[in-house]
Tab-separated table of C-alpha atoms and ligand atoms in Angstrom:
chain	number	residue	atom	x	y	z
A	1	MET	CA	28.430	-79.063	-74.104
A	2	THR	CA	28.501	-81.136	-77.270
A	3	ILE	CA	31.571	-83.235	-78.057
A	4	PHE	CA	32.474	-80.719	-80.736
A	5	GLU	CA	32.228	-77.762	-78.350
A	6	LYS	CA	34.583	-79.643	-76.031
A	7	ILE	CA	37.034	-80.143	-78.910
A	8	ALA	CA	36.879	-76.423	-79.744
A	9	ALA	CA	37.481	-75.645	-76.052
A	10	ARG	CA	40.459	-78.071	-76.020
A	11	GLU	CA	38.744	-80.170	-73.340
A	12	ILE	CA	38.898	-83.207	-75.647
A	13	PRO	CA	41.961	-83.749	-77.854
A	14	ALA	CA	41.569	-83.793	-81.615
A	15	LYS	CA	43.770	-83.360	-84.673
A	16	ILE	CA	42.738	-79.794	-85.433
A	17	ILE	CA	43.778	-78.636	-88.900
A	18	TRP	CA	42.083	-75.226	-89.193
A	19	GLU	CA	40.174	-72.774	-87.017
A	20	ASP	CA	38.881	-69.229	-87.039
A	21	ASP	CA	36.347	-67.282	-84.943
A	22	ASP	CA	33.380	-68.991	-86.625
A	23	ALA	CA	34.356	-72.607	-87.190
A	24	ILE	CA	36.885	-75.354	-86.575
A	25	ALA	CA	38.050	-78.336	-88.627
A	26	PHE	CA	39.629	-81.536	-87.341
A	27	HIS	CA	40.169	-85.133	-88.390
A	28	ASP	CA	37.332	-87.551	-87.619
A	29	VAL	CA	38.227	-90.001	-84.830
A	30	ASN	CA	36.710	-92.883	-86.831
A	31	PRO	CA	37.669	-92.091	-90.425
A	32	GLN	CA	35.602	-93.544	-93.243
A	33	ALA	CA	38.193	-92.627	-95.875
A	34	PRO	CA	41.942	-91.888	-95.834
A	35	VAL	CA	40.981	-88.225	-95.418
A	36	HIS	CA	37.918	-87.620	-93.223
A	37	VAL	CA	37.661	-84.153	-91.775
A	38	LEU	CA	34.791	-82.530	-89.887
A	39	ILE	CA	34.084	-78.823	-90.289
A	40	VAL	CA	32.033	-77.511	-87.388
A	41	PRO	CA	30.514	-74.092	-86.714
A	42	LYS	CA	31.218	-72.680	-83.267
A	43	LYS	CA	27.610	-71.529	-83.090
A	44	ILE	CA	25.565	-74.467	-81.883
A	45	ILE	CA	23.142	-75.348	-84.643
A	46	PRO	CA	21.982	-78.884	-83.807
A	47	ARG	CA	21.433	-79.926	-87.417
A	48	LEU	CA	20.771	-78.481	-90.856
A	49	ALA	CA	16.997	-78.711	-90.365
A	50	GLU	CA	17.297	-76.235	-87.496
A	51	ALA	CA	19.391	-73.678	-89.355
A	52	THR	CA	17.640	-70.414	-90.188
A	53	LYS	CA	18.140	-67.643	-92.705
A	54	SER	CA	20.339	-65.896	-90.154
A	55	ASP	CA	22.753	-68.839	-90.510
A	56	ALA	CA	23.231	-68.352	-94.268
A	57	ALA	CA	26.716	-66.870	-93.923
A	58	ILE	CA	28.065	-69.622	-91.689
A	59	LEU	CA	26.484	-72.334	-93.847
A	60	GLY	CA	28.226	-70.866	-96.879
A	61	LYS	CA	31.475	-70.598	-94.980
A	62	LEU	CA	31.374	-74.285	-94.032
A	63	LEU	CA	31.158	-75.286	-97.701
A	64	LEU	CA	33.826	-72.836	-98.832
A	65	THR	CA	36.065	-74.077	-96.029
A	66	ALA	CA	35.504	-77.655	-97.183
A	67	ALA	CA	36.676	-76.661	-100.670
A	68	GLU	CA	39.737	-74.823	-99.274
A	69	LEU	CA	40.681	-77.746	-97.041
A	70	ALA	CA	40.224	-80.160	-99.942
A	71	LYS	CA	42.862	-78.149	-101.824
A	72	LYS	CA	45.148	-78.003	-98.797
A	73	LEU	CA	44.808	-81.763	-98.285
A	74	GLU	CA	45.459	-82.357	-101.994
A	75	LEU	CA	42.192	-84.123	-102.771
A	76	THR	CA	42.964	-83.565	-106.431
A	77	ASN	CA	40.996	-86.569	-107.702
A	78	GLY	CA	37.741	-85.503	-106.054
A	79	TYR	CA	36.076	-85.566	-102.695
A	80	ARG	CA	32.668	-85.781	-101.053
A	81	VAL	CA	30.997	-83.310	-98.706
A	82	VAL	CA	28.256	-84.761	-96.497
A	83	ILE	CA	25.834	-83.490	-93.864
A	84	ASN	CA	23.906	-86.171	-91.992
A	85	ASN	CA	20.557	-84.857	-90.750
A	86	GLY	CA	18.508	-86.965	-88.352
A	87	PRO	CA	18.195	-90.683	-87.618
A	88	ASP	CA	17.736	-91.973	-91.179
A	89	ALA	CA	20.978	-90.272	-92.184
A	90	GLY	CA	22.902	-91.682	-89.222
A	91	GLU	CA	23.442	-88.372	-87.467
A	92	SER	CA	25.175	-89.155	-84.176
A	93	VAL	CA	26.392	-85.783	-82.867
A	94	PRO	CA	23.685	-83.115	-82.502
A	95	HIS	CA	25.957	-80.229	-83.486
A	96	LEU	CA	25.936	-79.372	-87.180
A	97	HIS	CA	29.032	-80.535	-89.030
A	98	VAL	CA	30.176	-81.049	-92.582
A	99	HIS	CA	32.109	-84.211	-93.415
A	100	LEU	CA	34.888	-83.880	-96.003
A	101	LEU	CA	35.928	-87.295	-97.346
A	102	GLY	CA	38.583	-88.134	-99.898
A	103	LYS	CA	41.687	-90.001	-101.098
A	104	ARG	CA	39.664	-93.006	-102.185
A	105	ALA	CA	36.871	-93.681	-104.677
A	106	LEU	CA	33.515	-93.310	-102.897
A	107	ALA	CA	30.515	-95.397	-103.920
A	108	TRP	CA	27.249	-93.915	-105.060
A	109	PRO	CA	24.503	-94.272	-103.935
A	110	PRO	CA	25.748	-94.151	-100.342
A	111	GLY	CA	24.709	-96.930	-98.008
B	1	5GP	P1	27.456	-87.816	-87.745
B	1	5GP	O1	27.230	-89.289	-87.688
B	1	5GP	O2	26.743	-87.089	-86.622
B	1	5GP	O3	27.189	-87.208	-89.101
B	1	5GP	O4	29.014	-87.606	-87.553
B	1	5GP	C1	29.624	-87.532	-86.310
B	1	5GP	C2	31.080	-87.835	-86.543
B	1	5GP	O5	31.792	-87.395	-85.410
B	1	5GP	C3	31.380	-89.307	-86.739
B	1	5GP	O6	32.004	-89.508	-87.998
B	1	5GP	C4	32.296	-89.644	-85.561
B	1	5GP	O7	33.312	-90.554	-85.903
B	1	5GP	C5	32.854	-88.294	-85.193
B	1	5GP	N1	33.216	-88.168	-83.797
B	1	5GP	C6	32.454	-88.506	-82.714
B	1	5GP	N2	33.111	-88.248	-81.570
B	1	5GP	C7	34.303	-87.704	-81.937
B	1	5GP	C8	35.423	-87.229	-81.189
B	1	5GP	O8	35.445	-87.235	-79.944
B	1	5GP	N3	36.479	-86.755	-81.897
B	1	5GP	C9	36.485	-86.702	-83.266
B	1	5GP	N4	37.575	-86.207	-83.854
B	1	5GP	N5	35.445	-87.152	-84.000
B	1	5GP	C10	34.365	-87.645	-83.334
């Protein structure tokens, strides 16, 4: 099981803020901003590069969920949504996830 599957199964504790049958969202254990939430599909897609057309609905849902959670978490001054894919991007957990970061100004370009 991936770390994120274990969180969804409540085998590893996490600050879960939202969940439905398809996905779960929880605070990142090592936050890179005052708000740093991960939105994770329950279907195991290792990374974006391995998603297929049959994953279109869940991919859309992850982004719409990020926008809904941004409202709920009052990220009124803006926020960033990130997917790290592969070694050059710093991907460390091979289970697709969307990062939602906010409550501080974020530099561009990213490091
Ligand atoms: P990646 O680098 O793969 O894009 O992002 C993985 C993220 O998962 C990192 O930001 C890391 O801090 C977070 N993470 C890794 N293990 C755990 C964990 O056990 N609990 C939580 N809440 N976040 C984790």
